[in-house]
Coordinates of C-alpha atoms and ligand atoms in Angstrom, one line a residue:
M131 CA -75.2 5.9 -30.7
D132 CA -71.7 4.8 -29.7
P133 CA -69.2 7.3 -31.4
E134 CA -66.7 4.5 -31.9
L135 CA -69.1 2.3 -33.8
H136 CA -69.0 3.0 -37.6
S137 CA -70.9 1.3 -40.3
L138 CA -69.0 0.5 -43.5
A139 CA -71.2 2.9 -45.2
D140 CA -70.0 5.8 -42.8
V141 CA -66.4 4.8 -43.4
L142 CA -67.0 4.8 -47.3
E143 CA -68.7 8.1 -47.1
R144 CA -65.8 9.6 -45.2
V145 CA -63.2 8.2 -47.6
D146 CA -65.3 9.4 -50.6
E147 CA -65.5 13.0 -49.1
R148 CA -61.7 13.1 -48.7
A149 CA -61.3 11.9 -52.2
R150 CA -63.7 14.7 -53.4
L151 CA -61.7 17.3 -51.4
G152 CA -58.3 16.0 -52.5
T153 CA -57.0 15.7 -48.9
G154 CA -56.1 12.1 -49.4
T155 CA -57.0 9.3 -46.9
T156 CA -53.8 9.3 -44.8
H157 CA -52.3 12.1 -42.8
L158 CA -48.5 12.1 -43.2
W159 CA -45.9 14.0 -41.2
P160 CA -42.6 13.6 -43.0
T161 CA -39.6 13.0 -40.8
G162 CA -37.4 15.2 -42.9
F163 CA -34.9 12.4 -43.3
P164 CA -35.6 11.6 -47.0
A165 CA -34.2 8.0 -47.0
L166 CA -36.4 7.2 -43.9
D167 CA -39.5 8.9 -45.4
D168 CA -39.0 6.8 -48.4
V169 CA -39.0 3.6 -46.4
L170 CA -42.0 4.8 -44.4
D171 CA -43.9 5.5 -47.6
G172 CA -44.0 9.3 -47.0
G173 CA -43.5 9.7 -43.3
L174 CA -45.1 9.2 -39.9
R175 CA -48.8 8.3 -40.1
G176 CA -51.7 9.5 -37.9
G177 CA -52.9 6.7 -35.7
N178 CA -49.4 5.0 -35.6
L179 CA -47.1 4.5 -32.6
I180 CA -43.4 4.8 -33.7
L181 CA -40.7 3.6 -31.3
L182 CA -37.1 4.8 -31.5
A183 CA -34.6 2.9 -29.3
G184 CA -30.8 2.7 -29.1
P185 CA -28.0 2.5 -26.6
Q186 CA -27.3 5.5 -24.4
G187 CA -25.7 8.5 -26.3
Q188 CA -26.5 7.2 -29.8
G189 CA -28.5 10.3 -30.6
K190 CA -32.2 9.3 -29.8
T191 CA -33.0 12.8 -28.4
T192 CA -31.0 14.4 -31.1
M193 CA -32.9 12.5 -33.9
A194 CA -36.3 13.0 -32.2
L195 CA -35.7 16.8 -31.8
Q196 CA -34.5 17.1 -35.4
M197 CA -37.7 15.3 -36.6
A198 CA -39.8 17.6 -34.5
R199 CA -38.0 20.6 -35.9
N200 CA -38.5 19.3 -39.5
A201 CA -42.1 18.9 -38.9
A202 CA -42.6 22.3 -37.4
A203 CA -40.5 23.9 -40.1
A204 CA -42.8 22.3 -42.6
G205 CA -45.8 23.9 -40.9
H206 CA -47.0 21.0 -38.8
A207 CA -47.9 21.3 -35.2
V208 CA -45.6 19.4 -32.9
V209 CA -45.7 18.6 -29.1
Y210 CA -42.6 17.4 -27.5
F211 CA -42.9 15.8 -24.0
C212 CA -39.5 16.1 -22.4
Y213 CA -39.0 14.0 -19.4
E214 CA -35.3 14.2 -19.7
H215 CA -34.5 17.8 -20.4
D216 CA -35.7 21.4 -19.5
P217 CA -37.4 23.2 -22.4
E218 CA -34.6 25.8 -22.2
V219 CA -32.0 23.2 -22.8
L220 CA -34.0 21.9 -25.8
L221 CA -34.3 25.5 -27.1
S222 CA -30.6 25.9 -27.0
R223 CA -30.1 22.6 -28.8
L224 CA -32.5 23.7 -31.5
V225 CA -30.6 27.0 -32.0
S226 CA -27.3 25.0 -32.2
L227 CA -28.9 22.6 -34.8
E228 CA -30.1 25.5 -37.0
A229 CA -26.6 27.0 -36.9
G230 CA -25.3 23.6 -38.0
L231 CA -27.8 23.2 -40.9
L232 CA -27.2 26.8 -42.0
Y233 CA -23.4 26.9 -41.8
Q234 CA -22.3 23.3 -41.7
S235 CA -18.8 22.9 -40.4
H236 CA -18.5 26.7 -39.9
A237 CA -21.1 26.5 -37.1
P238 CA -19.9 26.7 -33.4
N239 CA -19.9 23.7 -31.1
Q240 CA -23.3 23.3 -29.2
D241 CA -21.5 24.0 -25.9
R242 CA -21.0 27.6 -26.8
F243 CA -24.8 28.1 -27.4
R244 CA -25.4 26.3 -24.1
H245 CA -23.0 28.7 -22.2
L246 CA -24.7 31.7 -23.8
F247 CA -28.1 30.4 -22.6
E248 CA -26.9 29.7 -19.2
D249 CA -24.8 32.9 -18.8
P250 CA -26.0 34.4 -15.4
S251 CA -24.8 38.0 -16.2
P252 CA -27.6 40.4 -17.3
N253 CA -27.7 41.8 -20.9
P254 CA -30.0 44.8 -21.6
D255 CA -30.7 43.3 -25.0
G256 CA -31.8 39.9 -23.6
L257 CA -31.1 36.7 -25.5
V258 CA -30.7 38.4 -28.8
G259 CA -28.0 40.6 -27.3
R260 CA -26.2 37.7 -26.1
L261 CA -26.4 35.6 -29.2
Q262 CA -25.0 38.6 -31.1
T263 CA -21.6 37.7 -29.6
L264 CA -21.5 34.3 -31.4
P265 CA -21.2 34.2 -35.2
T266 CA -24.1 32.4 -36.9
A267 CA -26.3 32.4 -33.7
T268 CA -28.5 35.3 -34.7
E269 CA -29.4 33.7 -38.0
A270 CA -30.0 30.4 -36.3
L271 CA -32.3 32.0 -33.8
Q272 CA -34.2 33.7 -36.7
T273 CA -34.8 30.3 -38.2
V274 CA -36.2 28.9 -34.9
L275 CA -38.5 32.0 -34.6
S276 CA -39.9 31.2 -38.0
Y277 CA -41.5 28.0 -36.7
Q278 CA -41.9 28.7 -33.0
E279 CA -45.7 28.9 -33.2
H280 CA -45.8 25.3 -34.3
F281 CA -43.4 23.8 -31.8
H282 CA -44.7 23.1 -28.3
L283 CA -42.7 21.8 -25.4
H284 CA -44.1 20.1 -22.4
R285 CA -41.9 19.8 -19.3
S286 CA -42.9 16.3 -18.2
T287 CA -42.0 14.5 -15.0
G288 CA -42.2 10.8 -14.0
T289 CA -44.3 11.6 -11.0
T290 CA -46.9 13.9 -12.6
T291 CA -47.0 13.4 -16.5
S292 CA -49.3 10.4 -17.1
I293 CA -51.0 9.4 -20.3
K294 CA -54.0 11.4 -19.2
V295 CA -51.8 14.6 -18.9
I296 CA -50.3 13.9 -22.4
A297 CA -53.8 13.5 -23.9
E298 CA -55.0 16.7 -22.4
A299 CA -52.0 18.6 -23.7
V300 CA -52.4 17.1 -27.1
E301 CA -56.1 18.2 -27.1
Q302 CA -55.0 21.7 -26.0
V303 CA -52.5 22.1 -28.8
R304 CA -55.1 20.8 -31.2
R305 CA -57.6 23.4 -30.0
E306 CA -55.2 26.3 -30.0
T307 CA -53.6 25.5 -33.4
G308 CA -56.5 23.8 -35.2
Q309 CA -54.1 21.1 -36.2
S310 CA -53.4 17.5 -35.1
P311 CA -49.8 17.6 -33.7
L312 CA -46.9 15.2 -34.1
V313 CA -46.6 13.8 -30.6
I314 CA -43.0 13.1 -29.3
V315 CA -42.4 11.3 -26.0
D316 CA -38.9 11.5 -24.6
Y317 CA -39.1 8.8 -23.1
L318 CA -41.6 6.1 -22.8
Q319 CA -40.3 4.3 -19.6
K320 CA -40.7 7.7 -17.8
V321 CA -44.4 8.2 -18.4
K322 CA -46.2 8.1 -15.1
S323 CA -47.9 4.8 -14.4
D324 CA -49.3 3.1 -11.3
S325 CA -47.8 -0.4 -12.0
V326 CA -44.9 -1.2 -9.9
N327 CA -43.4 -3.9 -12.1
E328 CA -41.2 -2.5 -14.9
A329 CA -42.4 -4.8 -17.6
E330 CA -46.0 -4.3 -16.7
R331 CA -45.5 -0.5 -16.7
A332 CA -44.0 -0.5 -20.2
A333 CA -46.8 -2.8 -21.4
E334 CA -49.5 -0.5 -20.0
V335 CA -47.9 2.8 -21.3
V336 CA -47.2 1.4 -24.8
E337 CA -50.9 0.3 -25.0
D338 CA -52.1 3.7 -23.9
L339 CA -49.8 5.5 -26.3
K340 CA -51.1 3.4 -29.1
D341 CA -54.7 4.2 -28.0
L342 CA -53.8 7.9 -27.9
A343 CA -52.5 7.7 -31.4
I344 CA -55.6 6.1 -32.7
M345 CA -58.1 8.3 -30.7
H346 CA -56.4 11.5 -31.9
Q347 CA -55.4 10.3 -35.3
V348 CA -51.9 11.6 -34.6
P349 CA -48.4 10.0 -34.9
V350 CA -47.0 9.2 -31.4
F351 CA -43.2 8.9 -31.7
A352 CA -41.7 7.6 -28.4
I353 CA -38.1 7.0 -27.5
S354 CA -37.6 3.8 -25.6
A355 CA -34.8 2.9 -23.2
S356 CA -32.8 -0.4 -23.4
D357 CA -31.9 -3.0 -21.0
K358 CA -28.2 -3.3 -20.1
G359 CA -27.6 -6.1 -22.7
G360 CA -28.0 -3.5 -25.5
L361 CA -25.4 -1.2 -24.1
L362 CA -22.2 -3.1 -24.7
A363 CA -19.8 -1.9 -27.3
G364 CA -19.4 -4.4 -30.1
K365 CA -23.0 -5.7 -29.6
R366 CA -26.0 -4.6 -31.6
M367 CA -29.1 -3.5 -29.9
R368 CA -32.1 -5.4 -31.0
A369 CA -35.9 -5.3 -30.3
H370 CA -35.5 -7.8 -27.4
H371 CA -33.2 -5.4 -25.6
L372 CA -36.0 -2.9 -25.1
R373 CA -37.3 -2.6 -21.5
G374 CA -40.6 -4.4 -21.5
S375 CA -39.7 -5.6 -25.0
T376 CA -42.6 -8.1 -25.8
A377 CA -45.4 -5.5 -25.5
L378 CA -43.3 -2.7 -27.0
A379 CA -42.4 -4.7 -30.2
Y380 CA -46.0 -6.0 -30.4
E381 CA -47.9 -2.8 -30.0
C382 CA -45.8 -0.4 -32.1
D383 CA -46.4 0.1 -35.8
V384 CA -42.8 1.1 -36.6
L385 CA -39.7 0.2 -34.6
L386 CA -36.5 2.0 -35.3
I387 CA -33.2 1.2 -33.6
L388 CA -30.1 3.3 -33.6
N389 CA -26.6 1.7 -33.3
S390 CA -23.2 3.1 -33.7
K391 CA -21.9 1.8 -37.1
Y392 CA -18.5 1.1 -35.6
D393 CA -20.0 -1.3 -33.2
I394 CA -22.0 -3.4 -35.5
V395 CA -20.1 -3.4 -38.8
S396 CA -18.5 -6.8 -39.4
R397 CA -15.0 -7.5 -38.4
Q398 CA -13.7 -7.8 -42.0
H399 CA -14.7 -4.2 -42.7
L400 CA -13.0 -2.9 -39.6
V401 CA -9.9 -4.7 -40.6
Y402 CA -9.8 -4.0 -44.4
A403 CA -11.5 -0.6 -44.7
A404 CA -9.2 2.1 -45.6
N405 CA -10.2 4.2 -42.7
A406 CA -12.4 2.2 -40.2
E407 CA -12.4 5.0 -37.7
T408 CA -14.8 6.9 -40.0
F409 CA -17.4 4.3 -39.0
R410 CA -17.5 6.0 -35.6
Q411 CA -19.0 9.0 -37.3
W412 CA -22.0 7.1 -38.5
T413 CA -25.2 5.9 -36.9
V414 CA -27.1 2.9 -38.3
L415 CA -30.9 3.3 -38.1
S416 CA -32.4 -0.1 -38.5
V417 CA -36.1 -0.3 -39.5
E418 CA -36.9 -3.5 -37.5
K419 CA -40.7 -3.3 -37.9
N420 CA -42.8 -1.4 -40.4
R421 CA -46.5 -2.0 -40.7
N422 CA -46.7 0.4 -43.6
G423 CA -44.0 -1.0 -45.9
R424 CA -40.6 -2.6 -46.0
A425 CA -38.8 -3.7 -42.8
G426 CA -35.4 -5.1 -42.1
L427 CA -33.7 -2.2 -43.8
E428 CA -30.5 -0.5 -42.6
L429 CA -30.1 3.1 -43.2
E430 CA -27.1 5.3 -42.1
F431 CA -26.8 8.9 -41.1
R432 CA -23.7 10.9 -40.4
K433 CA -23.6 12.3 -36.9
H434 CA -22.8 15.9 -36.1
F435 CA -23.4 15.7 -32.4
E436 CA -21.2 18.7 -31.7
Q437 CA -23.9 20.6 -33.5
N438 CA -26.8 18.6 -32.1
R439 CA -27.9 17.1 -35.4
F440 CA -27.6 14.4 -38.0
D441 CA -27.0 15.0 -41.7
P442 CA -30.5 14.4 -43.0
D443 CA -29.1 12.9 -46.3
G444 CA -28.5 9.3 -45.3
G445 CA -28.8 6.1 -47.3
L446 CA -28.8 2.4 -47.3
V447 CA -25.8 0.8 -45.5
R448 CA -23.5 -1.1 -47.9
E449 CA -21.3 -2.9 -45.5
Q450 CA -22.2 -6.2 -43.8
L451 CA -23.5 -5.7 -40.3
V452 CA -23.4 -8.3 -37.5
D453 CA -25.1 -8.7 -34.2
E454 CA -22.0 -9.4 -32.3
R455 CA -18.4 -9.3 -33.2
L456 CA -16.4 -12.1 -31.7
V457 CA -13.1 -10.2 -31.8
L458 CA -13.5 -6.5 -31.2
E459 CA -10.3 -5.0 -32.5
Ligands
ATP102 N1 -20.6 19.3 -27.5 C1 -20.7 18.0 -27.9 N2 -19.8 17.6 -28.8 C2 -19.9 16.3 -29.2 N3 -20.8 15.4 -28.8 C3 -21.7 15.9 -27.9 C4 -21.6 17.1 -27.3 N4 -22.7 17.2 -26.4 C5 -23.3 16.0 -26.4 N5 -22.7 15.2 -27.2 C6 -23.0 13.8 -27.4 O1 -24.1 13.7 -28.3 C7 -24.7 12.4 -28.2 C8 -26.1 12.4 -28.4 O2 -26.9 12.9 -27.4 P1 -28.4 12.5 -27.2 O3 -29.0 13.2 -26.1 O4 -29.2 12.7 -28.5 O5 -28.3 10.9 -27.0 P2 -29.4 9.9 -26.6 O6 -29.3 8.7 -27.4 O7 -30.7 10.6 -26.4 O8 -28.8 9.6 -25.2 P3 -29.4 9.3 -23.7 O9 -29.9 7.9 -23.8 O10 -28.1 9.5 -22.9 O11 -30.4 10.4 -23.5 C9 -24.2 11.9 -26.8 O12 -23.5 10.8 -27.0 C10 -23.5 13.0 -26.2 O13 -22.3 12.6 -25.5

């Protein structure tokens, strides 16, 4: 019997069983950003492919890492495939983020954590000894330790980490933890593929990631790079700026795009706002596509990149946004 073939009676029986046990019919992984979870009707869904795009430096890794941390801190298994950074760097970013969440403006700049992590001199007390020299760091490390068992980092490379490798690692995490993990891929265009043509590669990888989400009933949250058109200041990045855009926008269930608020707020707000410079401190997260609810919404979150984080308490943007300002300043 084909394991993929289900009669409606089988499906009904499964839904009935879940209703009896009270486990619900949908598995949700909240992002930990309440305004976004509200739009997503509770969070990221098993079987879904969620894409996060945005110009360089707008905080894609920061946001993905914070969502991963939020899921792990809430007791969900997470596996983060990092093509961009070493796991040690991500650990230092996590400790910095925790210090920021615990101590807000009193927390040190992330550079100070990075220097301690990279310090070549020996310390008999190891990392704990080193972190004792930085206020807030010990408490921040304790918080990371409280969810370390749930958080898995995979050092991925464009020459070795294919979809097959990703699927095997997901299966291994599931076996070891007994949980279906939130899967984060940072980033999609780096996943190993045999296609030479860039658009074909993106199409192939995005289809495979969607299949992976369905087969394992996990949310796959992938960061996507943009074409050059999406990178100009004063111009808003949209779905068609994604590399391999047609397949990406078609295959994904949710498409989120980050833009600097300063770049996309209409000219009148820049001219008449009491302090237009404050727009630079905010990132707009556009929900461009959402198979599970409302789309076309613009949320905003305050950046604290010096602490590797966003303020999770964002909300709807009130100002008018534009795709392109005719006059920048
Ligand atoms: N110590 C710091 N203080 C303030 N900002 C910083 C600091 N270190 C890094 N940043 C900035 O934080 C921002 C967010 O970085 P992040 O890695 O999340 O961006 P990204 O969107 O993933 O970018 P990329 O496409 O380059 O990977 C970047 O613009 C970076 O310059």
